[in-house]
Short mmCIF file of C-alpha atoms in Angstrom, two decimals:
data_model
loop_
_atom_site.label_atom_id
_atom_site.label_comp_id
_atom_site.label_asym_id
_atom_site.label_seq_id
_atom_site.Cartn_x
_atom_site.Cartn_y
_atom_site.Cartn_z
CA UNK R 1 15.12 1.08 -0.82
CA UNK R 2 13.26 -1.10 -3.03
CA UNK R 3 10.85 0.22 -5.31
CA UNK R 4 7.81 -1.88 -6.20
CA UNK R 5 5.33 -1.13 -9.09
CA UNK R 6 1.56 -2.31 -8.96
CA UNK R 7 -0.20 -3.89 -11.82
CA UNK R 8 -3.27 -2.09 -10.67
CA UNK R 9 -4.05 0.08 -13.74
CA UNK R 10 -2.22 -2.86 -16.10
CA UNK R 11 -4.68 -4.65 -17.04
CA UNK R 12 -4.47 -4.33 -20.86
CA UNK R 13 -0.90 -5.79 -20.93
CA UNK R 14 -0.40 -9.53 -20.76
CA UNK R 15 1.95 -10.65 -17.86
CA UNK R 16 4.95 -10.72 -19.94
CA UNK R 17 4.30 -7.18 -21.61
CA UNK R 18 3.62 -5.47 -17.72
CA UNK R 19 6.72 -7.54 -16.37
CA UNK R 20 8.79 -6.80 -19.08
CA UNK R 21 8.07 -2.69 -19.07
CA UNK R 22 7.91 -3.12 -15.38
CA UNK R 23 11.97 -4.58 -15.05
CA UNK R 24 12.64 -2.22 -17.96
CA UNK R 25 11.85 0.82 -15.85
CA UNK R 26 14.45 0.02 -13.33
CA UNK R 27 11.20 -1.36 -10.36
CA UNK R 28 12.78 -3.79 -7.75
CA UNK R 29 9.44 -5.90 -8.15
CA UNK R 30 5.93 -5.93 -8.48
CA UNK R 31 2.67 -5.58 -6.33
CA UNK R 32 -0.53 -7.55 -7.32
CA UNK R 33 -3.43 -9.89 -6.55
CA UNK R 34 -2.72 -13.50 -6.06
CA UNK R 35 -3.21 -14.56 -9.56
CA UNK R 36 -5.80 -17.00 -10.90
CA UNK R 37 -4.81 -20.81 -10.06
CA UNK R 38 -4.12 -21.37 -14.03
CA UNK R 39 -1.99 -18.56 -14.50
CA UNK R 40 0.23 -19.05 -11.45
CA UNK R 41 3.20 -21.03 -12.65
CA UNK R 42 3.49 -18.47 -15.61
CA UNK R 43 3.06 -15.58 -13.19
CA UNK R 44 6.03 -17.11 -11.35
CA UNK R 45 7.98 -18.29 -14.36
CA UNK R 46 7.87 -14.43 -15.53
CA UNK R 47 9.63 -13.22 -11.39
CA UNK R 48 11.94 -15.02 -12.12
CA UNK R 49 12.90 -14.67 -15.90
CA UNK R 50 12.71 -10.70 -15.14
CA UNK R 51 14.29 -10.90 -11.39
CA UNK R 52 11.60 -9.41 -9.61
CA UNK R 53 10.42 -9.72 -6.29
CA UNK R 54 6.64 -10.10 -5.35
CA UNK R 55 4.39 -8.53 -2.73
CA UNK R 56 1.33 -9.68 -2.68
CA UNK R 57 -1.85 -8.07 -2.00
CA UNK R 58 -5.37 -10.04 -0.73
CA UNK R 59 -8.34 -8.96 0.98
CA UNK R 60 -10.65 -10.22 3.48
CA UNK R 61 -14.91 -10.30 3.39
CA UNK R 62 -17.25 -12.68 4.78
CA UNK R 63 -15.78 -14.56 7.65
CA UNK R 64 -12.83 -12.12 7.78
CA UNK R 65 -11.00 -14.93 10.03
CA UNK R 66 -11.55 -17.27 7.15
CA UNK R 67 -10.61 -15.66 4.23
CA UNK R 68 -7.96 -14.18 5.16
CA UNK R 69 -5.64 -17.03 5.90
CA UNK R 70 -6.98 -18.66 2.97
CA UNK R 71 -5.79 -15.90 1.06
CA UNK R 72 -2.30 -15.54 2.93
CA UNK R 73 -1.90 -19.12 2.64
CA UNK R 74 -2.35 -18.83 -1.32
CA UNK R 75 -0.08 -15.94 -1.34
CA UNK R 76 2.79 -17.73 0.62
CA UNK R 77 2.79 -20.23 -2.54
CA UNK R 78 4.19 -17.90 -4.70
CA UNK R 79 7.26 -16.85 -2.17
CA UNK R 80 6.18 -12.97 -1.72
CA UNK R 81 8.34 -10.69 0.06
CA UNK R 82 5.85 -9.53 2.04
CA UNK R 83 1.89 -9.57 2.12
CA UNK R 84 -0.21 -6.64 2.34
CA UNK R 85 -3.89 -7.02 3.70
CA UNK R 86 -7.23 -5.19 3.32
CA UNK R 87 -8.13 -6.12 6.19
CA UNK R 88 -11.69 -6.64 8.38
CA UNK R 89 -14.16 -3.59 8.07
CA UNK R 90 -14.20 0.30 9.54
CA UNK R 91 -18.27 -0.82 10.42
CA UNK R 92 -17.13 -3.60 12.95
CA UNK R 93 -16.90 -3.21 16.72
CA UNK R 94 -13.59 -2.28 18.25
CA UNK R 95 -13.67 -5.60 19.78
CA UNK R 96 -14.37 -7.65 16.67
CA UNK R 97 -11.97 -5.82 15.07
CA UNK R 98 -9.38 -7.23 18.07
CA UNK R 99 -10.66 -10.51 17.27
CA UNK R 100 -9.41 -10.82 13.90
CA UNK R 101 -6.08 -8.59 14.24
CA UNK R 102 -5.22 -10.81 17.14
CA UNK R 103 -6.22 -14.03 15.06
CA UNK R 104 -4.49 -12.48 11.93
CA UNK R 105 -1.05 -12.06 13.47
CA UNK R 106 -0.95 -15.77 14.76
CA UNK R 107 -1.71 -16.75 11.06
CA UNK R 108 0.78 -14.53 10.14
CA UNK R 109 3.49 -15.96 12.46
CA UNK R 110 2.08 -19.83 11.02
CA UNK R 111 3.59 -19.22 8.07
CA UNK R 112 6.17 -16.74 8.58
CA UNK R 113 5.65 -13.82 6.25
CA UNK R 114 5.32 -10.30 7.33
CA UNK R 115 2.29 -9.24 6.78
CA UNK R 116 1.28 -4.98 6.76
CA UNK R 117 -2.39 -4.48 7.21
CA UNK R 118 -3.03 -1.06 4.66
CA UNK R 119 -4.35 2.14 6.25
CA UNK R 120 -7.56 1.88 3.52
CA UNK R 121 -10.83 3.32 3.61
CA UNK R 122 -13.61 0.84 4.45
CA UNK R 123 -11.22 -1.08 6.37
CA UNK R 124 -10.61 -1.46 9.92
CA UNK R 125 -7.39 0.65 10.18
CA UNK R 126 -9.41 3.89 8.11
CA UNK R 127 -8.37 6.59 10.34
CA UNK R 128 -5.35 7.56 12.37
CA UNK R 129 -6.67 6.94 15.93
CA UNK R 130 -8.68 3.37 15.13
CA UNK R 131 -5.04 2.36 13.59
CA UNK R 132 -3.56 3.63 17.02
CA UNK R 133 -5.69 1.72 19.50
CA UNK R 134 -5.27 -1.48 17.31
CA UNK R 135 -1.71 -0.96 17.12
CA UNK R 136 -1.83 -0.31 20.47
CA UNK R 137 -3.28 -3.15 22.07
CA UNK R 138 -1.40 -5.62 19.77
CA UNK R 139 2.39 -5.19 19.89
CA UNK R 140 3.06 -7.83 16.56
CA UNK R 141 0.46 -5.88 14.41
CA UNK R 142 1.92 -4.17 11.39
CA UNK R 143 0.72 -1.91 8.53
CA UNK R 144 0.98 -1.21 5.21
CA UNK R 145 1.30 2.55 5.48
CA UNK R 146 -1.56 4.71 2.74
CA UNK R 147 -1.69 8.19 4.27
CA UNK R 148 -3.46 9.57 1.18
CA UNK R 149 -6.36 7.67 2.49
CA UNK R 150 -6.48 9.42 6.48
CA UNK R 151 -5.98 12.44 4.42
CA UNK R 152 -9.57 12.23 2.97
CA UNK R 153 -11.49 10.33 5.42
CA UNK R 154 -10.06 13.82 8.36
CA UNK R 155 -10.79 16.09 5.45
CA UNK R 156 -6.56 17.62 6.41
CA UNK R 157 -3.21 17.12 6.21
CA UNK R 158 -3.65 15.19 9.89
CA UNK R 159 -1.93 18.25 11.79
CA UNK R 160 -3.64 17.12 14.82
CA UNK R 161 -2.68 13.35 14.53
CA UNK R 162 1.00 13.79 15.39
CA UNK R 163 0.37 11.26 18.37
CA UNK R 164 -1.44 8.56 16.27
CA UNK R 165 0.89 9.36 13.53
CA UNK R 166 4.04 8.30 15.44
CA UNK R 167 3.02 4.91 16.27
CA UNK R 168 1.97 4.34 12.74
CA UNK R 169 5.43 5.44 11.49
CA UNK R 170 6.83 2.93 13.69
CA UNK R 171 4.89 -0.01 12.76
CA UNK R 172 5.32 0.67 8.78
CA UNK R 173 6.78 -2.49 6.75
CA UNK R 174 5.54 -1.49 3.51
CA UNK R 175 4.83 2.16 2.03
CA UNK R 176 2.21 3.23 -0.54
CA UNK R 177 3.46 6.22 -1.89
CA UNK R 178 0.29 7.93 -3.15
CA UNK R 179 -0.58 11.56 -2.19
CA UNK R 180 -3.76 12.38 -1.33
CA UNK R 181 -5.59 15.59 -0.12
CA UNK R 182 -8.50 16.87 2.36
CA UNK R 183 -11.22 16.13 -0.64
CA UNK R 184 -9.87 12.80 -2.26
CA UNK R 185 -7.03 10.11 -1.96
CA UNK R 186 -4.96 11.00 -5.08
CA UNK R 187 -3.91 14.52 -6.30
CA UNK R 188 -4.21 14.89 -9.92
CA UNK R 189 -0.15 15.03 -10.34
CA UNK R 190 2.07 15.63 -7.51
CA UNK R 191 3.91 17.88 -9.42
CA UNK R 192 1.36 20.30 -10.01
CA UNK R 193 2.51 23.30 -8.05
CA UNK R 194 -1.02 23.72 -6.37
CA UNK R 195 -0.40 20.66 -4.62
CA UNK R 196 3.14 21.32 -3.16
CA UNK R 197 1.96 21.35 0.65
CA UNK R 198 0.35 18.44 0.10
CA UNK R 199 3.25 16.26 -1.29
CA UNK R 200 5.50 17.71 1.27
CA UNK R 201 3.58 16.34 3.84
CA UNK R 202 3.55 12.98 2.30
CA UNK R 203 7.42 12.84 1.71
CA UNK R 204 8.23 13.76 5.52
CA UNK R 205 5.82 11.43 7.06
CA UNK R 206 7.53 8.53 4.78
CA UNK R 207 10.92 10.55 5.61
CA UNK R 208 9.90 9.80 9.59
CA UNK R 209 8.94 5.68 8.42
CA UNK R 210 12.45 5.68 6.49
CA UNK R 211 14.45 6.69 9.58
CA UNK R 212 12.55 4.27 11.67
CA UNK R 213 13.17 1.57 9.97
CA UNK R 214 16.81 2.40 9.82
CA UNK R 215 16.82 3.14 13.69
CA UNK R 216 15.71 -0.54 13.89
CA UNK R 217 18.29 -2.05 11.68
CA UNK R 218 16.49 -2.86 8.71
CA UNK R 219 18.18 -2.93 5.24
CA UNK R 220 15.86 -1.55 2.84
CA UNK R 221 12.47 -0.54 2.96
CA UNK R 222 9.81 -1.56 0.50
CA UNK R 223 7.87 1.58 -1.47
CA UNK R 224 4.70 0.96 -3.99
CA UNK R 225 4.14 4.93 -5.80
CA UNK R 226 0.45 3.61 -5.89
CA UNK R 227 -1.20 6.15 -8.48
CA UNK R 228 -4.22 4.47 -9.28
CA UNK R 229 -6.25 4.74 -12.97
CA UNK R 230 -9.55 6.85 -13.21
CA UNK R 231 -11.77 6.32 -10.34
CA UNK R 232 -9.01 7.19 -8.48
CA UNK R 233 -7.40 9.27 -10.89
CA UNK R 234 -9.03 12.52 -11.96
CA UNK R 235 -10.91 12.50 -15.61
CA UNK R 236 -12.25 15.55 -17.70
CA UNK R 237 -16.17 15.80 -17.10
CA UNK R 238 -17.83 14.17 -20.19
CA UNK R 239 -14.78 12.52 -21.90
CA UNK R 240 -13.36 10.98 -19.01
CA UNK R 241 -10.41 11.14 -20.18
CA UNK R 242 -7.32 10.68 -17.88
CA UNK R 243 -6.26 14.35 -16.67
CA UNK R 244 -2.30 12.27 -16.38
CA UNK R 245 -0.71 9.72 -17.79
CA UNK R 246 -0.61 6.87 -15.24
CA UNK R 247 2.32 4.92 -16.00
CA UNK R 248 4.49 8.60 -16.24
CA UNK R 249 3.11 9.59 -13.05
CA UNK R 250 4.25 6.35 -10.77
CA UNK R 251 7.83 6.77 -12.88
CA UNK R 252 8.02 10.48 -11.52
CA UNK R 253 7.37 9.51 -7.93
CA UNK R 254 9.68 6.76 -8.17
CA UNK R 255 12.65 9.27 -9.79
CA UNK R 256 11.85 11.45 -6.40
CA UNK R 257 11.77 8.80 -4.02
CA UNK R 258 15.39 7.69 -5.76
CA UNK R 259 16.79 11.06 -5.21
CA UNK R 260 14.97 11.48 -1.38
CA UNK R 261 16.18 8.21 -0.23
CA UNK R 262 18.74 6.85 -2.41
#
């Protein structure tokens, strides 16, 4: 297992500070946004210096065809280990969305980087059964697997997705391991005792992606504890003040994923 921190909720640190703290912490690498042109020597410099491995996250808007390989073929510059994608829209047509997953995986195959498209809301693969069909209907297609994010679009803990759920274990490269619940994405702390059922769930579904990707020969598997900052995190009314402390809570996960998986 290789355990991957995100910059997301970083932002006040310079490169050097989040890289350094981030290798400090005992993270295998680091998950972020391609980084602006000028800072993209430094922002490889700093990998390497610090040994860290890169996965690299773009989106696509627009001409979804478009941007996205421009995007992947920025990424590839800076030698990721893998690429995750946000990926086409939940408003397009089945078929559209086809078009560009079919399109996507040639690109993908061009320049020879895995690529998991993430289980998001807004995007394409937003609930279990549109991930299923797509995954379905293209054999290559792989995901970044989010289940906090089916969690609050089906308003449950997906009890009656066991079918769609299977494929999507199967056709995980890439983990985010954030737990959500029926009213939101992200649990306040998933040690909080109220939320016990809920982080269960989580750790056996990633428990089913683990022993898939050993059944298949794989290595390691790649895991991001994704705990975003307020907005995604939960703030007291008024203050909005943080109810956790982010950087304590992604440690914690990581520490259990350690001792589930090591």
């Amino acid at each position: 297992m290789k355990l991957f921190k995100s910059l997301w909720g970083m932002e006040a640190y310079t490169y050097r500070e989040a890289f350094g703290k981030i290798a400090a912490a005992g993270y295998s690498g680091v998950e972020a946004g391609v980084p602006m042109k000028e800072h993209r020597t430094e922002f490889g410099q700093l990998l390497q210096e610090y040994n860290l491995d890169y996965i690299a996250l773009i989106s696509t808007s627009g001409n979804h065809e478009e941007t996205f390989k421009a995007n992947l073929e920025t990424a590839v510059s800076l030698d990721p280990t893998l690429v995750i994608s946000h990926s086409a829209r939940d408003c397009m047509s089945e078929e559209r969305q086809l078009q560009f997953f079919e399109y996507a995986v040639e690109a993908e195959k061009h320049y020879g980087i895995p690529v998991g498209h993430e289980t998001h809301r807004h995007r394409a693969m937003f609930t279990p059964w549109t991930t299923a069909r797509l995954l379905q209907a293209i054999p290559d297609l792989k995901i970044t697997a989010d289940f906090s994010h089916w969690c609050c679009v089906c308003e449950s803990l997906l009890e009656d997705q066991q079918e769609n759920l299977q494929i999507a274990f199967e056709r995980t490269i890439h983990i985010h391991a954030r737990v959500g619940y029926a009213q939101g994405p992200q649990v306040p702390h998933p040690d909080a005792p109220e939320y016990k059922r809920e982080l269960e769930a989580h750790e056996l579904w990633w428990e089913h992606i683990w022993n898939a990707r050993i059944s298949k020969g794989f290595a390691s598997t790649t895991i991001t504890p994704e705990f975003g900052p307020p907005g995604y995190m939960h703030t007291m009314p008024f203050s909005n003040e943080p109810v956790s402390d982010l950087w304590e809570v992604c440690l914690r996960m990581a520490d259990r994923l350690r001792n589930k998986f090591a």
